[in-house]
Amino acid sequence: MSVREPLTVAIIGGGFAGIGSAIRLKQSGIEDFAIIERGERVGGTWRDNTYPGAACDIPSRLYSYSFAPNPDWSHTYSASAEILGYIDSMVEEFGLASSIRFGHNVNGVRWDEEVGLWHIDVDGKDSISARAVVMASGPLANVSLPAIDGIETYEGHKIHSARWDHDYDFRGKRVAVVGTGASGVQIVPELVKQAEHVKVFQRTPGWALPRTNLRTRSITKEIYRRYPKVQALARQAWFWGHESVALGAVWESPATSVVETVGKIHLRLQVKDPWLRRQLTPQFRAGCKRLLMTSEYYPALQKDNCTLVTWPIARIAPKGIRTVEGVEHQFDCIVFATGFDVSKTGTPVPIVGRDGRVLAQQWKTGARAYKSITVSGYPNMYFTFGPNSGPGHSSALVYMEAQLDYLVEAIKTVVDRDLIALDVRKDVEDAYNVDIQKRLAKTTWNSGCSSWYLTESGFNATMFPGFATQYTNQLKTLKLSDYTLTERTGSNAVVRAGESEVVTAI
Ligand code: N01
């Protein structure tokens, strides 16, 4: 179905958040939306992360939408291809295909107060107008190659974990893997099966916990299919199990020592060599960086064709990597599992709001929003996975579902009341962020390690300091007193702030 402009909603990004937003909008009766996607297929990070071993380290029963349950997950933790298949299946089941505009690379978003519309500028195409915008471009969309001296001089093959080269044949090759985060620990066990030799360059060892990945039996799938409530219960069980992990992973507490003990036992059981164990022992509190869920990584490191290198990298040379003690390691291929360019101090595309304000300027010292979703001065704009919405212990999709319900409620309010603008109050947003930062000070993320959660100056713009229950509860109701409402009344606009009412001409 092609819809006429202005759209009611433009959704930027066709990953989990964009597809979920579209489903919830449709279910609430809003059908004139478009998903604007720069790629040629949906899936976002699960379309891009196809490296060998790519999988979710959160159980699929919880890493999926409760409004689109899937009884057919093959394993406790599904691989990326299966997750991508799940996203594709939602597009089909909810009839979204005709609402997606592929090959549309958004390069800027501007608010037009005169008409109460957002204009979305797209490379080489006409701009798109919409009353509301959902920024669903995701935090892990742009890859980050490290700023290592000489990287451009390397003559061998370079691959980033999120832009895998499936045509490259690793057999008989000397391969380097730089980075030992969530991606690196999934890649190494697969590469050692193929390559002649793998050297893993570790800058900081992380806390790894065991992960048991069981195949889902067909009888279990059948039960879930026939009795959806049983599947919902299974999801709840995973939810509460993960909530209990928050006690140790989110806050520095005695429970953090329990998580660390589990990590140390896991390391001791899997690595017999005391020197290697020492090299792999983290020097920061568990949870500070993302916990690594893997039972395969330590065994892979100990294969005859694998070496852990802990000397810091000095530079990349034409033939390989030089470490600071003066050794040059030569490679046919370097795999960079070095993470993503996360917009913590800027925006993925330029966003210009009321009175010409530029969001990237406001976020220069760290992104801030109200309940992670709305920002004052940018009316009718909603962020999914926005500032301080990250979970350290649970499924991002649990958080995302709550965001979707909140933003759909807000958009419905705009439509039902024929508002020009629904804009969060600056004082409300500021008070919220003072509280969030106060609470973050007590968390493991702010306990002294460096991670992609923090800006260079140590500001935490990414994580939510609490249980998933607290995050989702705060989004259950849209308090209109937190917002100013600009109503359309002939040639005038009525702006309401809480109980007070002001009339301004536009
Ligand atoms: O990236 P990362 P990732 N020289 O930023 C190292 C999600 N995810 O792609 O720790 C040498 O975590 C860096 O070292 P250090 C998940 O949210 C989810 O692994 O900074 N090394 C680190 O080891 C995750 O948090 C799943 O000292 C350099 C690594 O590169 C997020 O994606 C699976 C370096 C980067 O780790 C990102 O994970 C995979 C340099 N110059 C990913 N620069 C699920 O299962 C960086 N490093 C859901």
Coordinates of C-alpha atoms and ligand atoms in Angstrom, one line a residue:
M1 CA 0.0 0.0 0.0
S2 CA 1.5 3.3 -0.9
V3 CA 0.5 6.1 1.4
R4 CA 0.2 9.8 0.5
E5 CA 2.4 12.4 2.2
P6 CA 2.7 13.9 4.6
L7 CA 2.9 10.5 6.4
T8 CA 1.7 10.3 9.9
V9 CA 4.9 8.5 10.9
A10 CA 8.3 8.0 9.3
I11 CA 10.3 5.2 10.8
I12 CA 14.0 5.5 10.1
G13 CA 15.6 2.1 10.1
G14 CA 14.3 -1.4 9.3
G15 CA 15.9 -3.4 12.2
F16 CA 14.1 -4.9 15.2
A17 CA 13.0 -1.5 16.5
G18 CA 11.7 -0.2 13.1
I19 CA 9.8 -3.4 12.4
G20 CA 8.4 -3.5 15.9
S21 CA 7.3 0.2 15.7
A22 CA 5.5 -0.5 12.5
I23 CA 3.7 -3.5 14.0
R24 CA 2.6 -1.7 17.1
L25 CA 1.5 1.4 15.0
K26 CA -0.5 -0.9 12.8
Q27 CA -2.1 -2.7 15.7
S28 CA -3.1 0.7 17.1
G29 CA -4.9 1.7 13.9
I30 CA -2.2 3.9 12.4
E31 CA -1.4 2.7 8.9
D32 CA 0.0 5.6 7.1
F33 CA 3.6 5.2 8.0
A34 CA 6.8 4.2 6.0
I35 CA 9.9 2.4 7.1
I36 CA 12.9 4.2 5.5
E37 CA 15.8 1.8 5.2
R38 CA 19.2 2.5 3.7
G39 CA 19.9 -1.2 2.9
E40 CA 18.2 -3.5 0.6
R41 CA 16.7 -5.7 3.2
V42 CA 15.4 -5.5 6.8
G43 CA 17.2 -6.8 9.9
G44 CA 19.6 -4.1 10.9
T45 CA 22.4 -5.4 13.1
W46 CA 21.2 -9.0 12.4
R47 CA 21.5 -8.4 8.6
D48 CA 25.0 -6.9 9.0
N49 CA 26.5 -9.3 11.6
T50 CA 26.9 -12.5 9.7
Y51 CA 30.4 -13.5 10.9
P52 CA 30.9 -17.2 11.6
G53 CA 29.5 -17.9 15.1
A54 CA 27.3 -14.8 15.2
A55 CA 24.5 -15.5 17.6
C56 CA 22.6 -13.8 20.4
D57 CA 23.9 -14.3 23.9
I58 CA 20.4 -13.7 25.3
P59 CA 17.9 -16.6 25.1
S60 CA 15.7 -16.3 22.0
R61 CA 12.5 -16.8 24.1
L62 CA 13.4 -13.4 25.7
Y63 CA 15.2 -11.9 22.7
S64 CA 12.0 -11.7 20.6
Y65 CA 8.8 -9.7 20.8
S66 CA 6.1 -11.0 23.2
F67 CA 3.6 -9.8 20.6
A68 CA 5.2 -12.0 17.9
P69 CA 6.0 -15.2 19.8
N70 CA 8.0 -17.8 17.9
P71 CA 7.5 -21.4 19.0
D72 CA 10.1 -22.6 16.5
W73 CA 13.4 -21.3 17.9
S74 CA 15.8 -24.1 17.2
H75 CA 18.0 -23.5 20.3
T76 CA 18.1 -21.7 23.6
Y77 CA 20.4 -19.1 21.9
S78 CA 19.7 -18.6 18.2
A79 CA 22.3 -17.9 15.5
S80 CA 22.1 -14.7 13.6
A81 CA 20.6 -16.3 10.4
E82 CA 17.6 -17.6 12.5
I83 CA 17.1 -14.2 14.1
L84 CA 17.1 -12.5 10.7
G85 CA 14.6 -15.1 9.5
Y86 CA 12.4 -14.2 12.5
I87 CA 12.5 -10.5 11.5
D88 CA 11.6 -11.4 7.9
S89 CA 8.7 -13.5 9.2
M90 CA 7.3 -10.5 11.1
V91 CA 7.4 -8.4 7.9
E92 CA 5.3 -11.1 6.2
E93 CA 3.0 -11.9 9.1
F94 CA 2.1 -8.2 9.7
G95 CA 2.0 -7.2 6.1
L96 CA 4.7 -4.6 6.2
A97 CA 6.6 -5.2 2.9
S98 CA 4.7 -2.5 1.0
S99 CA 5.5 0.1 3.7
I100 CA 9.3 -0.3 3.5
R101 CA 11.3 2.1 1.3
F102 CA 14.6 0.3 0.6
G103 CA 17.8 2.1 -0.6
H104 CA 16.8 5.3 1.2
N105 CA 19.8 6.7 3.0
V106 CA 18.6 9.5 5.3
N107 CA 21.1 12.3 5.5
G108 CA 19.2 14.8 7.7
V109 CA 15.9 15.4 9.5
R110 CA 14.4 18.9 10.0
W111 CA 11.4 20.2 12.0
D112 CA 9.2 22.6 10.2
E113 CA 7.2 24.6 12.9
E114 CA 5.0 26.3 10.3
V115 CA 3.4 23.2 9.2
G116 CA 4.1 20.9 12.1
L117 CA 6.0 18.4 10.1
W118 CA 9.4 16.7 10.0
H119 CA 11.2 16.7 6.6
I120 CA 13.4 13.7 6.1
D121 CA 16.2 14.3 3.5
V122 CA 17.3 11.3 1.6
D123 CA 20.4 10.9 -0.6
G124 CA 19.4 11.4 -4.3
K125 CA 15.6 11.3 -3.6
D126 CA 12.8 13.7 -2.7
S127 CA 12.6 14.5 0.9
I128 CA 9.8 12.8 2.9
S129 CA 7.4 14.6 5.2
A130 CA 5.8 13.2 8.3
R131 CA 4.0 14.4 11.4
A132 CA 6.1 12.1 13.6
V133 CA 9.5 10.4 13.3
V134 CA 10.7 7.3 15.0
M135 CA 14.5 7.3 15.0
A136 CA 15.1 3.5 14.9
S137 CA 18.5 3.5 13.2
G138 CA 20.1 1.5 16.1
P139 CA 23.2 2.1 18.1
L140 CA 25.2 -0.7 16.4
A141 CA 24.7 0.3 12.8
N142 CA 28.0 1.9 11.9
V143 CA 31.2 -0.1 12.3
S144 CA 34.3 1.2 14.0
L145 CA 37.8 0.4 12.6
P146 CA 40.3 1.2 15.4
A147 CA 42.6 4.3 15.1
I148 CA 45.7 2.2 15.0
D149 CA 48.7 3.8 13.3
G150 CA 49.4 2.3 9.9
I151 CA 46.0 0.6 9.4
E152 CA 45.8 2.0 5.9
T153 CA 49.2 0.6 5.0
Y154 CA 48.2 -3.0 5.5
E155 CA 48.4 -4.9 2.3
G156 CA 46.6 -8.1 3.3
H157 CA 42.8 -8.7 3.6
K158 CA 40.9 -6.6 6.2
I159 CA 37.5 -7.7 7.5
H160 CA 35.3 -6.1 10.1
S161 CA 33.1 -8.4 12.2
A162 CA 29.9 -6.6 11.1
R163 CA 30.8 -6.5 7.4
W164 CA 31.9 -10.1 6.9
D165 CA 33.5 -11.2 3.6
H166 CA 31.9 -14.6 2.9
D167 CA 33.9 -15.0 -0.2
Y168 CA 37.2 -15.0 1.7
D169 CA 38.6 -18.5 2.1
F170 CA 40.3 -18.8 5.5
R171 CA 41.7 -22.3 4.9
G172 CA 45.5 -22.3 5.1
K173 CA 45.6 -18.6 6.1
R174 CA 47.4 -16.8 9.0
V175 CA 44.7 -14.7 10.6
A176 CA 44.7 -12.0 13.3
V177 CA 41.6 -11.2 15.3
V178 CA 41.8 -7.8 17.0
G179 CA 39.3 -7.4 19.8
T180 CA 37.9 -9.8 22.4
G181 CA 34.4 -8.3 23.1
A182 CA 31.1 -10.1 22.5
S183 CA 31.8 -10.4 18.7
G184 CA 35.5 -11.5 19.1
V185 CA 34.7 -14.3 21.5
Q186 CA 32.1 -15.7 19.0
I187 CA 34.4 -15.4 16.0
V188 CA 37.5 -17.0 17.4
P189 CA 36.0 -20.5 18.0
E190 CA 34.8 -20.7 14.4
L191 CA 38.0 -19.3 12.8
V192 CA 40.3 -21.8 14.5
K193 CA 38.3 -24.5 12.8
Q194 CA 39.2 -23.1 9.4
A195 CA 42.4 -21.0 9.4
E196 CA 46.0 -22.4 9.5
H197 CA 46.7 -20.2 12.5
V198 CA 44.8 -17.5 14.5
K199 CA 46.4 -14.9 16.7
V200 CA 44.0 -13.1 19.0
F201 CA 45.1 -9.6 20.0
Q202 CA 43.6 -8.9 23.4
R203 CA 43.8 -5.4 24.9
T204 CA 41.6 -6.1 28.0
P205 CA 40.3 -9.5 29.1
G206 CA 36.6 -9.6 29.8
W207 CA 34.5 -11.6 32.3
A208 CA 33.2 -14.8 30.6
L209 CA 30.4 -16.9 31.9
P210 CA 29.4 -20.3 30.7
R211 CA 26.6 -20.7 28.2
T212 CA 24.6 -23.9 27.6
N213 CA 22.9 -23.9 24.2
L214 CA 20.3 -26.6 24.1
R215 CA 18.4 -27.7 21.0
T216 CA 14.7 -27.2 21.4
R217 CA 12.9 -30.5 21.1
S218 CA 10.1 -30.9 18.7
I219 CA 7.7 -31.8 21.5
T220 CA 8.6 -28.5 23.2
K221 CA 7.9 -26.6 20.0
E222 CA 4.6 -28.4 19.7
I223 CA 3.6 -27.5 23.2
Y224 CA 4.5 -23.8 22.6
R225 CA 2.5 -23.8 19.4
R226 CA -0.6 -25.3 21.0
Y227 CA -0.4 -23.6 24.3
P228 CA 0.9 -20.0 23.8
K229 CA 0.5 -19.4 27.5
V230 CA 3.2 -22.0 28.2
Q231 CA 5.6 -20.1 25.9
A232 CA 4.7 -16.8 27.6
L233 CA 5.5 -18.5 31.0
A234 CA 8.8 -19.7 29.7
R235 CA 9.6 -16.1 28.6
Q236 CA 8.6 -14.9 32.1
A237 CA 10.9 -17.4 33.7
W238 CA 13.8 -16.2 31.5
F239 CA 12.9 -12.6 32.3
W240 CA 13.0 -13.1 36.1
G241 CA 16.1 -15.1 35.9
H242 CA 17.8 -12.2 34.1
E243 CA 16.4 -9.7 36.6
S244 CA 18.1 -11.5 39.4
V245 CA 21.4 -11.2 37.5
A246 CA 21.0 -7.4 37.7
L247 CA 21.8 -7.5 41.4
G248 CA 25.4 -8.4 40.5
A249 CA 25.8 -7.1 37.0
V250 CA 24.2 -3.7 37.3
W251 CA 25.2 -2.5 40.7
E252 CA 28.5 -3.0 42.5
S253 CA 27.3 -5.2 45.3
P254 CA 28.1 -8.5 47.1
A255 CA 26.3 -10.2 44.2
T256 CA 29.0 -8.8 41.9
S257 CA 31.5 -10.9 43.7
V258 CA 29.2 -13.9 43.1
V259 CA 29.2 -13.2 39.3
E260 CA 33.0 -12.9 39.5
T261 CA 33.4 -16.1 41.4
V262 CA 31.3 -17.9 38.7
G263 CA 33.6 -16.3 36.0
K264 CA 36.8 -17.4 37.9
I265 CA 35.5 -21.0 38.3
H266 CA 34.6 -21.1 34.6
L267 CA 38.1 -19.9 33.7
R268 CA 39.8 -22.4 36.1
L269 CA 37.7 -25.3 34.8
Q270 CA 38.5 -24.4 31.1
V271 CA 42.1 -23.2 31.3
K272 CA 44.6 -25.3 33.1
D273 CA 47.7 -23.2 32.4
P274 CA 48.1 -20.7 35.2
W275 CA 50.0 -18.2 33.0
L276 CA 47.2 -18.2 30.4
R277 CA 44.6 -17.9 33.2
R278 CA 46.4 -14.9 34.5
Q279 CA 46.4 -13.3 31.1
L280 CA 42.7 -13.9 30.8
T281 CA 41.7 -12.7 34.3
P282 CA 39.9 -9.4 34.2
Q283 CA 41.1 -6.5 36.3
F284 CA 37.7 -4.7 36.5
R285 CA 34.4 -5.4 38.2
A286 CA 32.1 -7.9 36.4
G287 CA 29.4 -6.1 34.5
C288 CA 31.5 -3.0 33.9
K289 CA 32.0 -4.1 30.3
R290 CA 29.4 -6.4 28.7
L291 CA 29.6 -9.9 30.2
L292 CA 30.8 -12.5 27.7
M293 CA 28.5 -15.5 27.5
T294 CA 30.6 -18.3 26.0
S295 CA 31.7 -21.8 26.8
E296 CA 33.6 -22.1 23.5
Y297 CA 36.1 -19.2 23.6
Y298 CA 38.6 -20.5 26.2
P299 CA 38.9 -24.0 24.6
A300 CA 39.4 -22.4 21.2
L301 CA 42.3 -20.2 22.5
Q302 CA 44.1 -23.3 23.6
K303 CA 43.9 -25.1 20.3
D304 CA 47.4 -25.8 18.7
N305 CA 46.6 -23.3 15.9
C306 CA 45.7 -20.4 18.2
T307 CA 47.8 -17.9 20.2
L308 CA 46.7 -15.2 22.5
V309 CA 48.8 -12.0 22.2
T310 CA 48.6 -9.6 25.1
W311 CA 51.4 -7.2 24.1
P312 CA 49.8 -4.0 23.1
I313 CA 49.6 -3.2 19.4
A314 CA 52.2 -0.6 18.4
R315 CA 51.1 -0.2 14.8
I316 CA 49.9 -2.0 11.7
A317 CA 52.5 -2.7 9.1
P318 CA 52.1 -3.6 5.4
K319 CA 52.5 -7.3 6.3
G320 CA 50.9 -7.6 9.7
I321 CA 50.8 -6.2 13.2
R322 CA 53.7 -4.9 15.3
T323 CA 53.5 -5.1 19.0
V324 CA 55.2 -2.8 21.4
E325 CA 58.0 -5.2 22.3
G326 CA 59.2 -5.0 18.7
V327 CA 57.8 -8.2 17.2
E328 CA 56.1 -8.1 13.8
H329 CA 53.3 -10.8 13.4
Q330 CA 52.6 -11.4 9.7
F331 CA 49.1 -12.2 8.5
D332 CA 47.2 -12.9 5.3
C333 CA 44.1 -11.4 6.9
I334 CA 43.2 -9.2 9.9
V335 CA 39.7 -9.5 11.4
F336 CA 38.6 -6.4 13.3
A337 CA 36.2 -7.3 16.1
T338 CA 36.6 -3.8 17.4
G339 CA 33.0 -2.8 17.8
F340 CA 30.8 0.0 16.6
D341 CA 30.7 3.8 16.2
V342 CA 27.9 4.4 18.8
S343 CA 26.4 7.9 18.7
K344 CA 27.0 8.9 22.3
T345 CA 28.1 12.4 21.6
G346 CA 26.3 13.1 18.4
T347 CA 23.4 11.9 16.3
P348 CA 23.5 9.3 13.5
V349 CA 22.3 12.0 11.0
P350 CA 21.9 15.8 11.5
I351 CA 18.7 16.5 13.4
V352 CA 17.4 20.1 13.4
G353 CA 14.6 20.9 15.8
R354 CA 12.6 23.9 17.0
D355 CA 14.2 27.3 16.3
G356 CA 17.0 25.7 14.3
R357 CA 18.5 23.9 17.3
V358 CA 20.9 21.1 16.3
L359 CA 20.7 17.9 18.4
A360 CA 24.3 16.9 17.8
Q361 CA 25.4 20.2 19.4
Q362 CA 23.3 19.6 22.4
W363 CA 24.7 16.1 22.7
K364 CA 28.3 17.1 22.3
T365 CA 29.1 16.2 25.9
G366 CA 26.9 13.1 25.9
A367 CA 23.4 12.2 24.7
R368 CA 20.4 12.8 27.0
A369 CA 16.7 12.3 26.6
Y370 CA 13.6 11.9 28.7
K371 CA 13.1 8.3 29.5
S372 CA 15.5 7.6 26.6
I373 CA 12.8 8.4 24.1
T374 CA 12.0 12.2 23.7
V375 CA 14.1 15.3 23.7
S376 CA 12.9 18.8 24.4
G377 CA 12.8 21.0 21.3
Y378 CA 12.3 18.0 19.0
P379 CA 8.6 17.5 19.1
N380 CA 6.9 14.3 17.8
M381 CA 10.3 12.6 17.5
Y382 CA 10.9 9.4 19.3
F383 CA 14.1 7.5 19.8
T384 CA 14.3 3.7 20.1
F385 CA 17.3 2.4 22.0
G386 CA 17.9 6.1 22.8
P387 CA 20.2 7.6 25.6
N388 CA 20.4 5.5 28.8
S389 CA 18.1 2.7 27.6
G390 CA 20.7 -0.1 27.5
P391 CA 20.3 -3.2 29.6
G392 CA 23.4 -4.9 31.1
H393 CA 21.6 -8.0 32.2
S394 CA 18.5 -8.5 30.1
S395 CA 17.1 -8.5 26.6
A396 CA 17.2 -5.3 24.7
L397 CA 13.9 -6.3 23.2
V398 CA 12.2 -6.2 26.5
Y399 CA 13.2 -2.6 26.8
M400 CA 12.3 -1.9 23.2
E401 CA 8.8 -3.2 23.6
A402 CA 8.2 -0.8 26.4
Q403 CA 9.6 2.0 24.2
L404 CA 7.3 1.1 21.3
D405 CA 4.2 1.1 23.5
Y406 CA 5.1 4.5 24.9
L407 CA 5.8 6.1 21.5
V408 CA 2.7 4.7 19.9
E409 CA 0.7 6.2 22.8
A410 CA 2.4 9.5 22.1
I411 CA 1.8 9.4 18.4
K412 CA -1.9 8.4 18.9
T413 CA -2.2 11.4 21.2
V414 CA -0.9 13.7 18.4
V415 CA -3.3 12.1 15.9
D416 CA -6.4 11.9 18.1
R417 CA -6.1 15.4 19.4
D418 CA -4.8 16.7 16.0
L419 CA -1.8 18.3 17.8
I420 CA 0.8 20.1 15.9
A421 CA 3.4 19.2 18.4
L422 CA 3.9 17.1 21.5
D423 CA 7.2 18.3 23.1
V424 CA 8.7 17.1 26.3
R425 CA 9.3 19.9 28.9
K426 CA 12.9 20.8 29.3
D427 CA 12.7 21.0 33.1
V428 CA 11.2 17.5 33.2
E429 CA 13.9 16.1 30.9
D430 CA 16.6 17.8 32.9
A431 CA 15.3 16.5 36.3
Y432 CA 15.1 13.0 34.8
N433 CA 18.7 13.1 33.7
V434 CA 20.0 14.4 37.0
D435 CA 18.4 11.4 38.7
I436 CA 19.7 8.9 36.0
Q437 CA 23.3 10.2 36.4
K438 CA 23.1 10.0 40.2
R439 CA 21.9 6.4 40.0
L440 CA 24.5 5.5 37.4
A441 CA 27.3 6.5 39.8
K442 CA 26.5 3.4 41.8
T443 CA 26.6 1.0 38.9
T444 CA 29.3 -1.4 37.7
W445 CA 29.5 0.5 34.3
N446 CA 30.8 3.6 36.1
S447 CA 33.2 1.6 38.3
G448 CA 36.4 2.5 36.4
C449 CA 36.8 0.4 33.2
S450 CA 36.5 1.9 29.7
S451 CA 33.8 0.6 27.5
W452 CA 31.6 1.7 24.6
Y453 CA 29.0 2.6 27.2
L454 CA 30.9 5.7 28.2
T455 CA 32.1 8.8 26.4
E456 CA 35.8 9.6 26.4
S457 CA 35.2 11.9 29.4
G458 CA 33.5 9.0 31.3
F459 CA 29.8 10.2 30.8
N460 CA 27.4 7.3 30.7
A461 CA 25.0 8.0 27.8
T462 CA 23.9 4.5 27.1
M463 CA 22.8 2.4 30.1
F464 CA 19.8 2.4 32.3
P465 CA 20.7 2.1 36.0
G466 CA 18.1 -0.3 37.2
F467 CA 16.1 -3.5 36.7
A468 CA 14.2 -4.0 33.4
T469 CA 11.0 -3.9 35.5
Q470 CA 11.9 -0.3 36.6
Y471 CA 12.7 0.7 33.0
T472 CA 9.5 -0.7 31.6
N473 CA 7.2 0.5 34.4
Q474 CA 8.3 4.1 33.8
L475 CA 7.1 3.8 30.2
K476 CA 3.6 2.3 31.0
T477 CA 1.9 5.7 31.0
L478 CA 2.4 8.8 29.0
K479 CA 2.0 11.6 31.4
L480 CA 0.8 14.6 29.3
S481 CA 1.9 17.0 32.1
D482 CA 5.5 16.1 31.2
Y483 CA 4.9 17.6 27.8
T484 CA 3.8 20.8 26.1
L485 CA 1.0 20.3 23.6
T486 CA 0.6 22.6 20.7
E487 CA -2.9 22.4 19.4
R488 CA -4.2 23.5 16.0
T489 CA -6.9 26.1 16.3
G490 CA -7.4 27.9 13.0
S491 CA -4.5 30.2 12.5
N492 CA -3.5 30.1 16.1
A493 CA -1.8 27.4 18.1
V494 CA -2.6 26.7 21.7
V495 CA 0.4 25.5 23.8
R496 CA -0.4 23.7 26.9
A497 CA 2.1 23.0 29.6
G498 CA 0.6 20.9 32.4
E499 CA -2.4 22.9 33.6
S500 CA -1.2 26.2 32.3
E501 CA -2.4 27.3 28.9
V502 CA -0.8 29.9 26.6
V503 CA -2.0 30.9 23.2
T504 CA 0.7 31.7 20.6
A505 CA 0.3 32.7 17.0
I506 CA 2.1 30.8 14.3
Ligands
N01_1 O1 32.6 -4.6 20.3 P1 33.1 -4.2 21.7 P2 31.8 -6.0 20.0 N1 43.4 -2.1 19.8 O2 33.2 -2.7 21.6 C1 39.0 -4.1 21.2 C2 26.7 -6.3 20.9 N2 26.9 -7.7 20.5 O3 31.5 -5.9 18.5 O4 38.1 -3.9 25.7 C3 43.1 -3.3 20.3 O5 32.4 -4.8 22.9 C4 38.3 -3.8 22.6 O6 39.3 -3.8 23.6 P3 39.0 -3.0 25.0 C5 26.8 -6.1 22.4 O7 26.0 -5.1 22.8 C6 25.9 -8.5 21.0 O8 32.5 -7.2 20.5 O9 38.4 -1.7 24.6 N3 41.9 -3.7 20.6 C7 37.3 -4.9 22.7 O10 38.0 -6.1 23.1 C8 28.3 -5.7 22.5 O11 28.5 -5.0 23.7 C9 26.0 -9.8 20.7 O12 40.4 -2.9 25.6 C10 40.9 -2.8 20.4 C11 36.9 -5.0 21.2 O13 37.9 -4.5 20.4 C12 28.4 -4.8 21.2 O14 27.7 -5.5 20.2 C13 27.1 -10.3 20.0 C14 41.1 -1.6 19.8 C15 35.6 -4.3 21.0 O15 34.6 -4.8 21.8 C16 29.7 -4.6 20.7 O16 30.5 -5.8 20.8 C17 28.0 -9.5 19.5 C18 42.4 -1.2 19.5 N4 42.7 0.0 19.0 C19 27.9 -8.1 19.8 N5 39.9 -0.9 19.7 C20 24.9 -10.7 21.2 O17 25.1 -11.8 21.4 C21 39.0 -1.8 20.2 N6 39.6 -2.9 20.6 C22 23.6 -10.1 21.5

